[in-house]
Short mmCIF file of C-alpha atoms in Angstrom, two decimals:
data_model
loop_
_atom_site.label_atom_id
_atom_site.label_comp_id
_atom_site.label_asym_id
_atom_site.label_seq_id
_atom_site.Cartn_x
_atom_site.Cartn_y
_atom_site.Cartn_z
CA MET A 1 -4.85 236.39 113.43
CA ILE A 2 -7.72 233.92 113.32
CA ASN A 3 -8.44 232.39 109.96
CA THR A 4 -12.29 233.67 108.84
CA GLY A 5 -12.20 230.27 106.36
CA LEU A 6 -11.85 228.59 109.85
CA SER A 7 -13.98 230.26 111.59
CA ASP A 8 -17.34 230.12 108.98
CA ILE A 9 -16.65 226.08 108.86
CA TYR A 10 -16.98 226.18 112.33
CA SER A 11 -19.97 228.46 112.54
CA LYS A 12 -21.59 226.03 110.52
CA TYR A 13 -20.83 222.83 111.74
CA PRO A 14 -19.72 223.66 115.58
CA LYS A 15 -20.87 220.03 116.75
CA ALA A 16 -19.21 218.34 114.21
CA VAL A 17 -15.80 219.86 114.07
CA VAL A 18 -15.29 219.58 118.18
CA HIS A 19 -16.41 216.00 117.77
CA LEU A 20 -13.86 215.06 115.09
CA ARG A 21 -11.28 217.14 117.15
CA ALA A 22 -12.06 215.23 119.90
CA GLN A 23 -11.94 211.78 117.81
CA LEU A 24 -8.45 212.34 116.78
CA LYS A 25 -6.95 213.50 120.27
CA ARG A 26 -8.57 209.58 121.03
CA LYS A 27 -6.92 208.36 117.86
CA ARG A 28 -10.69 206.95 117.26
CA LEU A 29 -10.56 209.07 114.31
CA GLY A 30 -10.10 207.88 110.78
CA LEU A 31 -10.89 208.65 107.77
CA ILE A 32 -12.36 206.71 104.32
CA PHE A 33 -11.55 208.76 100.70
CA GLY A 34 -13.34 207.77 97.37
CA ALA A 35 -12.78 208.91 94.31
CA GLY A 36 -14.16 212.57 94.32
CA THR A 37 -10.37 213.21 96.29
CA SER A 38 -8.10 211.41 92.92
CA LYS A 39 -10.03 214.07 91.08
CA GLY A 40 -7.95 216.79 92.12
CA LEU A 41 -4.65 214.41 91.16
CA ASN A 42 -5.52 214.38 87.57
CA PHE A 43 -6.49 210.65 87.52
CA PRO A 44 -10.29 209.38 85.49
CA ASP A 45 -12.87 209.26 87.14
CA TRP A 46 -14.55 205.09 86.98
CA SER A 47 -16.17 205.78 83.06
CA GLU A 48 -12.70 207.78 81.70
CA LEU A 49 -10.94 204.68 83.17
CA VAL A 50 -13.31 202.23 81.34
CA ASN A 51 -13.02 204.75 78.22
CA ARG A 52 -9.12 203.91 78.57
CA ILE A 53 -9.66 200.46 78.90
CA ALA A 54 -12.26 199.74 76.18
CA LYS A 55 -9.05 201.32 74.01
CA ASN A 56 -6.58 199.52 75.13
CA ALA A 57 -4.98 197.29 72.84
CA GLY A 58 -5.11 194.32 73.89
CA VAL A 59 -8.67 194.73 74.95
CA ASN A 60 -9.77 196.48 71.57
CA GLY A 61 -12.91 196.94 72.86
CA SER A 62 -14.14 200.53 71.29
CA GLU A 63 -16.86 198.52 69.33
CA VAL A 64 -18.13 196.48 72.73
CA LEU A 65 -18.23 200.09 74.85
CA SER A 66 -20.26 201.85 71.87
CA ARG A 67 -22.65 199.04 71.77
CA CYS A 68 -22.88 199.04 75.60
CA ASN A 69 -23.32 202.65 75.42
CA GLY A 70 -26.03 202.78 72.55
CA ASP A 71 -23.72 205.22 70.78
CA GLY A 72 -25.29 206.23 67.26
CA ILE A 73 -27.65 203.00 67.14
CA LYS A 74 -30.89 202.61 67.40
CA GLN A 75 -31.02 199.53 69.62
CA ALA A 76 -31.38 199.76 73.09
CA PRO A 77 -27.83 200.09 75.57
CA ILE A 78 -26.65 196.16 76.45
CA SER A 79 -25.80 198.08 79.93
CA LYS A 80 -25.82 201.26 81.68
CA SER A 81 -23.74 199.89 84.27
CA LEU A 82 -20.26 200.31 84.67
CA SER A 83 -19.30 197.44 86.55
CA THR A 84 -21.03 195.22 83.85
CA ILE A 85 -19.62 197.03 81.26
CA THR A 86 -15.81 196.29 82.81
CA GLN A 87 -17.47 192.78 83.21
CA ILE A 88 -17.62 192.57 79.36
CA LEU A 89 -14.65 194.17 78.40
CA PHE A 90 -12.66 191.54 80.49
CA SER A 91 -14.34 188.89 79.00
CA GLN A 92 -13.31 190.08 75.31
CA PHE A 93 -9.52 190.81 76.32
CA ARG A 94 -9.59 187.37 77.67
CA GLN A 95 -10.65 185.25 74.54
CA GLN A 96 -7.85 188.23 72.82
CA TRP A 97 -5.64 186.88 75.02
CA LEU A 98 -6.31 183.20 74.54
CA SER A 99 -5.81 183.66 70.61
CA ASP A 100 -3.05 185.71 70.90
CA ASN A 101 -0.89 182.93 73.22
CA ASP A 102 -2.20 180.11 71.35
CA LEU A 103 -4.56 178.94 74.40
CA VAL A 104 -7.69 177.36 75.01
CA GLU A 105 -10.17 177.09 78.00
CA PRO A 106 -9.45 175.40 80.09
CA MET A 107 -6.41 176.57 81.29
CA SER A 108 -4.07 176.05 83.75
CA PHE A 109 -4.02 178.29 87.15
CA LEU A 110 -0.28 179.44 86.52
CA ASN A 111 -2.04 180.73 82.82
CA GLU A 112 -4.90 182.29 84.89
CA GLN A 113 -2.65 184.08 86.64
CA LYS A 114 -0.79 185.50 83.89
CA LEU A 115 -3.97 186.57 82.67
CA LYS A 116 -4.77 188.70 85.83
CA SER A 117 -1.74 190.21 85.77
CA SER A 118 -2.12 191.07 82.13
CA TRP A 119 -5.22 192.20 82.95
CA ILE A 120 -4.32 194.68 85.59
CA LYS A 121 -1.20 195.98 84.06
CA ILE A 122 -3.72 197.60 81.57
CA ILE A 123 -6.34 198.55 84.26
CA HIS A 124 -2.54 200.09 85.75
CA GLU A 125 -1.55 201.94 82.42
CA SER A 126 -5.30 203.31 81.87
CA LEU A 127 -5.22 204.53 85.49
CA TYR A 128 -1.67 206.41 84.94
CA ASP A 129 -1.50 207.78 81.63
CA GLY A 130 0.14 209.84 80.53
CA MET A 131 1.71 210.91 83.81
CA ASN A 132 5.40 210.31 85.63
CA GLN A 133 6.80 210.54 89.03
CA ILE A 134 7.19 214.06 88.87
CA ASP A 135 3.67 214.98 87.34
CA HIS A 136 1.88 212.94 90.24
CA LEU A 137 4.08 214.53 93.47
CA GLU A 138 3.04 217.93 91.71
CA LEU A 139 -0.18 217.65 92.02
CA ILE A 140 -0.16 216.11 95.11
CA LYS A 141 1.02 218.76 96.93
CA ASN A 142 -1.47 221.42 94.98
CA HIS A 143 -3.92 219.45 95.81
CA PRO A 144 -7.02 221.77 97.17
CA TYR A 145 -7.10 219.70 100.17
CA LEU A 146 -5.32 216.32 100.75
CA GLU A 147 -1.77 217.84 102.48
CA LYS A 148 -4.25 219.52 105.18
CA PHE A 149 -5.36 215.48 106.24
CA CYS A 150 -1.85 214.48 106.46
CA ARG A 151 -1.58 214.91 110.07
CA ILE A 152 -4.65 213.46 111.07
CA ILE A 153 -3.50 210.37 109.08
CA LYS A 154 -0.63 209.89 110.54
CA ASN A 155 -2.14 209.98 114.03
CA SER A 156 -5.82 207.85 113.09
CA PRO A 157 -5.40 204.17 112.86
CA MET A 158 -6.57 203.73 110.08
CA THR A 159 -7.58 205.18 106.48
CA VAL A 160 -9.46 203.34 103.70
CA ASN A 161 -8.24 204.82 100.40
CA TYR A 162 -11.40 203.34 97.85
CA ASN A 163 -9.00 203.93 95.30
CA PHE A 164 -6.42 201.82 93.87
CA ASP A 165 -3.14 204.25 93.28
CA ASP A 166 -0.84 205.59 95.87
CA SER A 167 -0.95 208.86 96.25
CA LEU A 168 -1.43 208.72 99.75
CA GLU A 169 1.44 206.45 100.27
CA LYS A 170 3.30 209.19 98.08
CA MET A 171 1.89 211.88 100.52
CA LEU A 172 3.02 210.66 103.69
CA ILE A 173 6.79 209.41 102.56
CA ASN A 174 7.60 213.21 101.92
CA ALA A 175 5.80 214.32 104.71
CA ARG A 176 8.88 212.65 107.25
CA GLU A 177 10.00 214.67 109.65
CA GLY A 178 13.26 214.40 111.98
CA ASP A 179 14.85 210.92 112.07
CA GLU A 180 11.41 209.52 110.82
CA VAL A 181 13.16 209.30 107.06
CA LEU A 182 16.07 207.20 109.67
CA LYS A 183 13.30 204.82 110.79
CA THR A 184 10.06 204.27 108.67
CA ARG A 185 8.07 205.10 105.33
CA GLY A 186 5.88 206.86 107.43
CA TYR A 187 2.82 204.73 106.49
CA GLU A 188 1.56 201.38 106.24
CA THR A 189 0.03 199.86 103.37
CA THR A 190 -2.55 196.90 102.87
CA TYR A 191 -4.91 195.04 100.22
CA LYS A 192 -6.10 192.90 102.74
CA PRO A 193 -9.09 192.90 105.05
CA ASN A 194 -7.83 190.91 107.89
CA ILE A 195 -4.26 191.75 109.33
CA GLN A 196 -2.73 192.61 112.12
CA PHE A 197 -0.43 195.68 111.33
CA GLN A 198 2.40 196.59 112.37
CA ASN A 199 1.71 200.20 113.31
CA SER A 200 -0.84 201.20 115.41
CA THR A 201 -1.36 204.92 112.90
CA GLY A 202 -0.62 205.80 109.01
CA ILE A 203 -2.52 202.51 107.83
CA ILE A 204 -3.85 203.10 104.07
CA TYR A 205 -6.35 200.35 103.73
CA HIS A 206 -7.37 199.97 100.09
CA PRO A 207 -10.52 197.86 100.10
CA ASN A 208 -10.93 197.29 96.49
CA GLY A 209 -6.85 197.07 95.60
CA PHE A 210 -3.49 199.45 95.01
CA LEU A 211 -2.07 200.24 91.84
CA PRO A 212 1.31 202.24 93.25
CA PHE A 213 2.64 203.93 90.44
CA THR A 214 5.44 201.89 90.36
CA MET A 215 4.31 198.04 89.43
CA ASN A 216 6.37 195.92 91.43
CA ASP A 217 6.16 198.09 95.15
CA GLY A 218 3.38 196.11 96.56
CA ALA A 219 0.81 196.08 93.71
CA SER A 220 -2.28 193.80 95.06
CA PRO A 221 -3.08 190.66 92.89
CA GLN A 222 -6.35 191.88 92.19
CA VAL A 223 -8.91 194.49 92.14
CA VAL A 224 -12.47 195.35 92.98
CA PHE A 225 -13.37 196.72 89.72
CA ALA A 226 -15.74 194.08 87.74
CA ASP A 227 -19.45 193.25 88.23
CA ASP A 228 -18.32 189.07 89.61
CA ALA A 229 -15.50 191.42 91.62
CA PHE A 230 -18.32 193.22 93.74
CA GLN A 231 -20.68 190.67 94.06
CA ASP A 232 -17.71 188.11 95.44
CA GLN A 233 -16.50 191.55 98.20
CA LEU A 234 -20.08 191.16 99.22
CA ILE A 235 -20.38 187.52 99.63
CA SER A 236 -16.96 188.25 101.30
CA ALA A 237 -18.38 190.92 103.51
CA VAL A 238 -21.78 188.86 104.25
CA ASN A 239 -18.91 185.76 105.65
CA GLY A 240 -17.18 187.97 107.73
CA GLN A 241 -14.12 188.19 106.17
CA TYR A 242 -13.90 192.29 106.46
CA VAL A 243 -14.56 191.86 109.93
CA HIS A 244 -11.50 194.38 110.27
CA LEU A 245 -12.82 197.07 108.24
CA SER A 246 -16.63 196.61 109.99
CA ASN A 247 -15.15 196.50 113.84
CA HIS A 248 -13.23 200.19 112.43
CA ILE A 249 -16.48 201.57 111.26
CA PHE A 250 -18.14 200.31 114.22
CA GLN A 251 -15.37 201.51 117.06
CA ASN A 252 -14.02 204.62 115.08
CA THR A 253 -15.56 208.08 113.79
CA CYS A 254 -15.36 208.05 109.85
CA LEU A 255 -14.93 211.21 107.85
CA LEU A 256 -15.47 209.93 104.66
CA VAL A 257 -14.36 211.88 101.63
CA GLY A 258 -15.13 212.26 98.30
CA LEU A 259 -17.61 209.06 98.55
CA SER A 260 -20.79 208.66 96.39
CA LEU A 261 -22.09 205.54 98.68
CA GLU A 262 -22.22 203.46 96.11
CA ASP A 263 -19.81 200.76 96.89
CA ALA A 264 -22.66 198.15 98.61
CA THR A 265 -20.02 196.68 100.75
CA LEU A 266 -19.75 200.07 102.24
CA GLN A 267 -23.26 200.57 102.26
CA SER A 268 -23.59 197.18 103.87
CA MET A 269 -20.73 198.28 107.12
CA LEU A 270 -22.36 201.65 107.13
CA ARG A 271 -26.16 200.09 107.45
CA GLN A 272 -25.14 197.51 110.02
CA ASN A 273 -23.70 199.96 112.26
CA ALA A 274 -26.24 202.54 112.34
CA VAL A 275 -28.66 199.82 113.21
CA ASN A 276 -26.69 198.07 115.73
CA ASN A 277 -24.49 200.80 117.51
CA PRO A 278 -27.37 203.76 117.12
CA GLY A 279 -24.66 206.63 119.00
CA ASN A 280 -21.86 206.11 116.76
CA ILE A 281 -22.10 208.62 113.96
CA HIS A 282 -20.07 208.94 111.30
CA TYR A 283 -19.50 212.40 108.79
CA LEU A 284 -20.09 212.68 104.73
CA ILE A 285 -18.66 215.15 103.13
CA HIS A 286 -21.00 216.25 100.47
CA PHE A 287 -18.84 218.48 98.14
CA VAL A 288 -20.54 221.44 96.31
CA ARG A 289 -18.83 223.75 93.90
CA LYS A 290 -20.06 226.74 95.59
CA GLU A 291 -22.22 227.50 98.67
CA SER A 292 -25.13 228.30 96.39
CA ASP A 293 -25.12 224.67 95.01
CA LEU A 294 -28.31 222.96 96.25
CA ASP A 295 -31.40 224.48 98.27
CA PRO A 296 -32.40 224.53 101.35
CA GLU A 297 -35.08 221.98 101.32
CA ILE A 298 -32.88 219.52 98.87
CA ARG A 299 -30.14 219.76 101.54
CA LYS A 300 -32.18 218.53 104.82
CA ASN A 301 -33.62 216.07 102.09
CA ILE A 302 -29.96 214.32 101.45
CA SER A 303 -28.88 214.63 105.51
CA ASP A 304 -32.04 213.31 106.53
CA SER A 305 -31.60 210.53 104.32
CA ASN A 306 -27.97 210.01 105.32
CA PHE A 307 -29.34 210.10 108.85
CA ARG A 308 -32.08 207.77 108.79
CA SER A 309 -30.23 205.30 106.48
CA TYR A 310 -26.29 204.90 107.62
CA ASN A 311 -25.82 207.42 110.59
CA LEU A 312 -24.04 209.68 108.27
CA LEU A 313 -23.99 213.25 109.37
CA THR A 314 -23.55 215.42 106.04
CA LEU A 315 -21.84 218.33 105.73
CA PHE A 316 -21.81 220.39 102.32
CA LEU A 317 -18.75 221.21 101.28
CA THR A 318 -16.50 223.19 98.78
CA ASN A 319 -12.57 222.22 98.02
CA ASP A 320 -11.66 225.21 100.16
CA GLN A 321 -14.00 224.41 103.03
CA ILE A 322 -12.42 220.99 103.02
CA ALA A 323 -9.28 222.23 103.61
CA ALA A 324 -10.67 224.93 105.97
CA LEU A 325 -12.62 221.63 108.32
CA ALA A 326 -9.26 219.26 107.81
CA ASP A 327 -7.45 222.29 109.57
CA LEU A 328 -9.55 222.75 111.86
CA ILE A 329 -9.77 219.42 113.27
CA SER A 330 -6.13 218.99 113.35
CA LEU A 331 -5.27 222.76 115.26
CA SER A 332 -3.09 222.07 118.75
CA PRO A 333 -5.37 222.63 121.11
CA GLU A 334 -3.93 225.57 122.26
CA GLN A 335 -4.37 227.31 119.26
CA PHE A 336 -8.38 226.02 119.38
CA GLU A 337 -8.89 226.96 122.50
CA LEU A 338 -6.93 230.53 122.04
CA ASP A 339 -9.45 231.82 118.23
CA TYR A 340 -12.92 230.05 119.78
CA GLN A 341 -13.16 229.82 123.51
CA LYS A 342 -15.00 232.91 122.87
CA GLU A 343 -17.48 230.56 120.95
CA LYS A 344 -18.24 228.20 124.03
CA PRO A 345 -16.88 224.39 122.02
CA LYS A 346 -18.03 222.37 124.68
CA PHE A 347 -21.31 221.14 124.30
CA VAL A 348 -23.15 219.37 127.32
CA TYR A 349 -26.21 217.00 127.55
CA TYR A 350 -27.69 215.39 130.75
CA LEU A 351 -29.36 212.49 130.73
CA VAL A 352 -32.27 212.31 133.03
CA GLY A 353 -35.47 209.65 134.01
CA SER A 354 -36.40 207.22 136.97
CA VAL A 355 -34.59 204.57 137.88
CA GLY A 356 -35.49 202.18 135.30
CA ALA A 357 -35.89 204.36 132.20
CA GLY A 358 -32.96 203.47 130.09
CA LYS A 359 -30.28 206.02 130.89
CA SER A 360 -27.23 204.27 131.16
CA THR A 361 -28.26 201.62 128.88
CA ALA A 362 -28.53 204.14 126.12
CA ALA A 363 -25.63 206.11 127.40
CA GLU A 364 -23.58 202.76 126.68
CA HIS A 365 -24.23 203.60 122.75
CA PHE A 366 -22.16 206.82 122.99
CA ARG A 367 -18.97 205.83 123.73
CA SER A 368 -17.41 208.32 120.27
CA LEU A 369 -18.74 210.99 122.78
CA LEU A 370 -17.52 211.92 126.35
CA THR A 371 -19.52 210.15 128.10
CA TYR A 372 -20.09 209.88 132.16
CA ASP A 373 -21.36 207.68 133.90
CA GLU A 374 -23.94 207.45 136.62
CA TRP A 375 -21.25 207.73 139.81
CA ILE A 376 -17.93 207.87 139.40
CA ASP A 377 -16.96 205.84 142.64
CA GLU A 378 -18.42 202.31 143.23
CA ARG A 379 -22.24 202.19 144.07
CA LYS A 380 -23.59 201.88 147.53
CA ALA A 381 -26.40 199.26 148.01
CA ALA A 382 -28.34 201.33 149.04
CA LEU A 383 -28.87 203.14 146.15
CA ALA A 384 -30.68 200.37 144.46
CA LEU A 385 -33.76 201.05 147.75
CA PRO A 386 -36.24 204.04 147.50
CA GLU A 387 -35.08 206.51 150.04
CA SER A 388 -37.96 205.26 152.59
CA GLU A 389 -36.68 201.67 152.57
CA VAL A 390 -32.76 202.50 153.15
CA GLN A 391 -31.61 201.52 156.71
CA GLU A 392 -28.18 203.69 156.63
CA ASP A 393 -27.24 207.61 157.51
CA ILE A 394 -29.32 209.41 154.54
CA PRO A 395 -27.19 212.20 155.36
CA GLU A 396 -24.27 210.16 155.06
CA ILE A 397 -25.24 209.12 151.58
CA ASN A 398 -26.49 212.32 150.12
CA GLU A 399 -23.12 213.65 150.88
CA TRP A 400 -21.79 210.90 148.90
CA ILE A 401 -24.04 211.49 146.01
CA ALA A 402 -23.56 215.38 146.45
CA GLU A 403 -19.51 214.16 146.04
CA GLN A 404 -20.11 212.03 143.21
CA PHE A 405 -21.67 215.45 141.14
CA ARG A 406 -18.95 217.35 141.88
CA LYS A 407 -16.12 215.23 140.89
CA LYS A 408 -17.78 215.04 137.11
CA ASN A 409 -18.55 218.42 137.02
CA TYR A 410 -14.65 219.10 137.75
CA ALA A 411 -13.60 217.00 134.89
CA ILE A 412 -16.34 218.56 132.54
CA ASN A 413 -14.67 222.02 133.77
CA LYS A 414 -11.08 221.06 132.79
CA ALA A 415 -12.19 220.11 129.38
CA VAL A 416 -11.93 223.30 127.08
CA GLU A 417 -13.94 221.74 123.73
CA GLY A 418 -16.07 218.61 123.10
CA ILE A 419 -19.81 216.98 123.26
CA HIS A 420 -20.59 215.39 126.88
CA LEU A 421 -22.74 213.02 127.79
CA VAL A 422 -23.49 212.79 131.36
CA ASP A 423 -25.63 209.75 133.07
CA ARG A 424 -27.61 212.16 135.79
CA CYS A 425 -27.98 215.69 136.67
CA PRO A 426 -26.85 218.13 139.79
CA LEU A 427 -30.35 218.59 140.24
CA ASP A 428 -31.68 214.58 140.52
CA PRO A 429 -30.95 214.35 144.44
CA LEU A 430 -34.05 216.53 144.56
CA THR A 431 -36.40 214.39 142.50
CA PHE A 432 -35.75 212.07 145.77
CA GLY A 433 -36.84 211.97 149.04
CA ASN A 434 -39.92 214.65 150.84
CA ALA A 435 -40.55 217.44 148.62
CA SER A 436 -39.64 219.32 152.49
CA GLU A 437 -36.13 218.14 152.12
CA ARG A 438 -35.44 219.76 148.92
CA GLN A 439 -34.30 223.01 150.10
CA THR A 440 -31.64 221.58 152.42
CA LYS A 441 -30.49 219.06 149.56
CA ALA A 442 -30.02 221.74 146.77
CA LYS A 443 -28.28 224.46 148.88
CA ASN A 444 -26.05 221.13 150.16
CA LEU A 445 -25.17 220.30 146.08
CA LEU A 446 -25.00 223.93 145.48
CA GLU A 447 -22.19 224.67 148.15
CA LYS A 448 -20.89 220.88 146.91
CA VAL A 449 -20.67 220.68 142.97
CA SER A 450 -19.54 223.84 142.95
CA ASP A 451 -16.49 223.32 145.27
CA GLY A 452 -18.08 226.19 147.77
CA GLY A 453 -18.16 228.44 144.87
CA THR A 454 -15.12 228.32 143.18
CA ARG A 455 -16.03 227.15 140.15
CA SER A 456 -19.25 226.71 137.99
CA ILE A 457 -21.97 224.28 137.30
CA GLU A 458 -21.75 223.30 133.85
CA LYS A 459 -24.86 223.86 132.03
CA GLY A 460 -26.88 221.57 129.77
CA HIS A 461 -29.08 220.63 127.32
CA ILE A 462 -30.82 218.32 129.37
CA ILE A 463 -33.11 215.09 127.42
CA ILE A 464 -35.59 213.28 129.80
CA LEU A 465 -36.46 209.34 129.41
CA ASP A 466 -40.55 209.27 129.57
CA CYS A 467 -41.52 205.51 130.35
CA ASP A 468 -44.61 204.14 131.60
CA ILE A 469 -44.66 202.55 135.04
CA GLU A 470 -45.50 199.48 134.09
CA GLN A 471 -42.20 199.16 131.96
CA ILE A 472 -39.98 200.68 134.54
CA GLN A 473 -41.07 197.79 136.97
CA LEU A 474 -40.51 195.60 134.14
CA ARG A 475 -36.77 197.05 133.39
CA ASN A 476 -35.95 196.75 136.82
CA SER A 477 -36.95 193.90 137.68
CA PHE A 478 -33.81 192.40 135.37
CA LYS A 479 -31.84 194.62 138.08
CA HIS A 480 -32.98 192.80 140.60
CA LYS A 481 -35.30 196.35 141.75
CA TYR A 482 -38.84 195.65 143.06
CA TRP A 483 -40.51 199.13 144.27
CA THR A 484 -44.23 199.35 144.59
CA GLU A 485 -45.66 201.37 142.01
CA SER A 486 -46.36 203.70 144.01
CA GLN A 487 -43.32 204.36 145.11
CA TYR A 488 -42.33 204.70 141.18
CA GLN A 489 -44.64 206.79 141.00
CA GLU A 490 -43.69 209.10 143.81
CA LEU A 491 -40.23 209.48 141.71
CA VAL A 492 -41.87 210.06 138.34
CA ASP A 493 -43.96 213.05 139.69
CA ALA A 494 -40.59 214.91 141.78
CA ILE A 495 -38.74 214.63 138.33
CA ALA A 496 -41.73 216.27 136.87
CA GLU A 497 -41.55 218.86 139.17
CA ILE A 498 -38.37 219.67 139.00
CA TYR A 499 -37.11 220.08 135.30
CA ASN A 500 -40.78 220.25 132.94
CA ASP A 501 -40.99 223.90 133.97
CA LEU A 502 -37.63 224.92 132.38
CA ASP A 503 -37.38 225.88 128.89
CA GLY A 504 -35.27 223.98 126.57
CA VAL A 505 -35.54 220.70 128.37
CA THR A 506 -36.03 217.42 125.37
CA THR A 507 -38.42 214.22 126.59
CA ILE A 508 -38.03 211.61 124.55
CA CYS A 509 -40.98 208.62 124.90
CA THR A 510 -39.42 205.51 125.22
CA ARG A 511 -42.67 203.67 125.55
CA GLY A 512 -42.28 201.16 123.48
CA ARG A 513 -38.98 201.73 122.24
CA ASP A 514 -36.10 199.42 122.77
CA ALA A 515 -32.68 200.76 123.52
CA VAL A 516 -31.32 201.16 120.04
CA SER A 517 -34.08 203.18 119.35
CA VAL A 518 -33.92 205.02 121.77
CA ALA A 519 -30.03 205.64 121.48
CA HIS A 520 -30.72 206.89 118.06
CA GLU A 521 -33.92 209.42 118.77
CA ILE A 522 -31.05 210.87 121.44
CA ALA A 523 -28.59 211.18 119.02
CA LYS A 524 -30.72 212.98 116.93
CA ILE A 525 -31.00 215.62 119.76
CA ILE A 526 -27.44 215.75 119.95
CA PHE A 527 -26.63 215.84 116.64
CA LEU A 528 -29.14 217.57 114.51
CA ASP A 529 -31.24 219.77 117.12
CA ALA A 530 -30.12 222.98 118.52
CA TYR A 531 -28.51 223.41 122.08
CA HIS A 532 -30.31 224.51 124.43
CA PRO A 533 -28.27 224.96 127.85
CA ILE A 534 -29.82 225.47 130.83
CA ASP A 535 -28.49 226.86 133.80
CA VAL A 536 -28.29 224.57 136.37
CA GLU A 537 -25.88 226.08 138.91
CA ALA A 538 -29.12 228.87 139.10
CA GLN A 539 -31.76 225.69 139.15
CA LEU A 540 -29.99 224.91 141.98
CA GLN A 541 -29.61 228.72 144.01
CA LYS A 542 -33.48 228.84 143.29
CA HIS A 543 -34.45 226.03 145.10
CA SER A 544 -31.97 226.55 148.03
CA ALA A 545 -33.98 229.59 148.94
CA PRO A 546 -36.72 230.31 151.38
CA VAL A 547 -39.89 230.12 149.50
CA GLY A 548 -40.70 233.66 148.45
CA ALA A 549 -37.99 234.78 148.09
CA GLU A 550 -35.85 236.18 145.18
CA VAL A 551 -33.30 234.59 143.28
#
């Protein structure tokens, strides 16, 4: 029986579901967890944690905190930034610690380390205040969605956890099966920005520091919690010390859970990805308490802002829906096909345009999708020339081209799900050569690509890259191609004849746009716009029929 909760999420975000599933299969899906995840584990949020620290006898900072917040006084608050308040509380703690230990500035390095350790122990005590091991494990088990992500974490190259606690580690060690209990803890934890890992999956990275329930079980020497640490982290990121995390964001698709995007370092890395890698999309779960939260206009504004700024697709989900999304992503291929094949969970996009319009360059930005290059086999030299100048056997070349489309169509046919981006459409060969030859070409393509009618030709949303002849000539000069203006114009006119009258075709004007800008426009069409597949096979049948014949 199909789970209605899962079906609702699939109906709401079908492209997101199949994309995330495909990336998990390729071991290129990463999770990034934030403070929102810890709320279901009874951990304090940042504000409450600061309050607990202020009340600690070793800090004695309640009065300082009250002054910072402006509680019960007429003067303006000292500060509203929690990181600044934490910095002030640390200064308060530092002075008290020096007094309690009869020390003065400057201290020895060893005493500085003792001071830092004492401060981190206070943070640890405040974080786990009132919690025991049994309670901790029970809270993990009863969390609204955390355990649903267990399989994803175990199969992902790295999971980033901006929280200090070890809940993910506890979950993984208790999720071991069979001989895993004899061989591994089920995870590998690190808090260092640049490191080689022993394992290829199940890595838990704590960029802000790690404070496990048992302090001597690998706690980090420092945590990113106050102003100075946040600024140091940002500087370190600029200097390349977080290159491993940056590369992870560049090379994988990430699902952000329980995050509010307030971390400046994460913001910077996401922005770098959006600017330099516009085809690599990440997903942000925007938590809502109920489905009716936030009207459609506000949701659209949030979604547009996140996409434009950070290449983030926003999913508005309740706790139950987050759990359903994790279940959908983790569903076996067989079960997913059984339950959702009628929903057609496959999205095919054909990139079309003149030689030099930028199709292949744009497609290179979308390696997180299932992409298909222009040619499967080694390119024939004659393809760099206008057909009128080709000295080789034209029918033989046409046969070779048809075989390339047959192979690509076979590969897409075999796929049950996913987002597929294809360089060139099976209709493209009709745009080359004389218009009088189109009927014969179309007939041959139809026969070849469909394997004599035994295999359907994939429908797909067609995206045309439109460009000026002058700019096309310039771009092709870098590839050592020099066609005349009239030869390019003939090709552009032929493309218009084949594609312009089709309903649902999307055209992108590439005039004045570089490859990154074009890729960003393609990403908007794929991920934000409605899907309008065109029946390519029917179009080939139409062009292969005699003039005046009904198809």
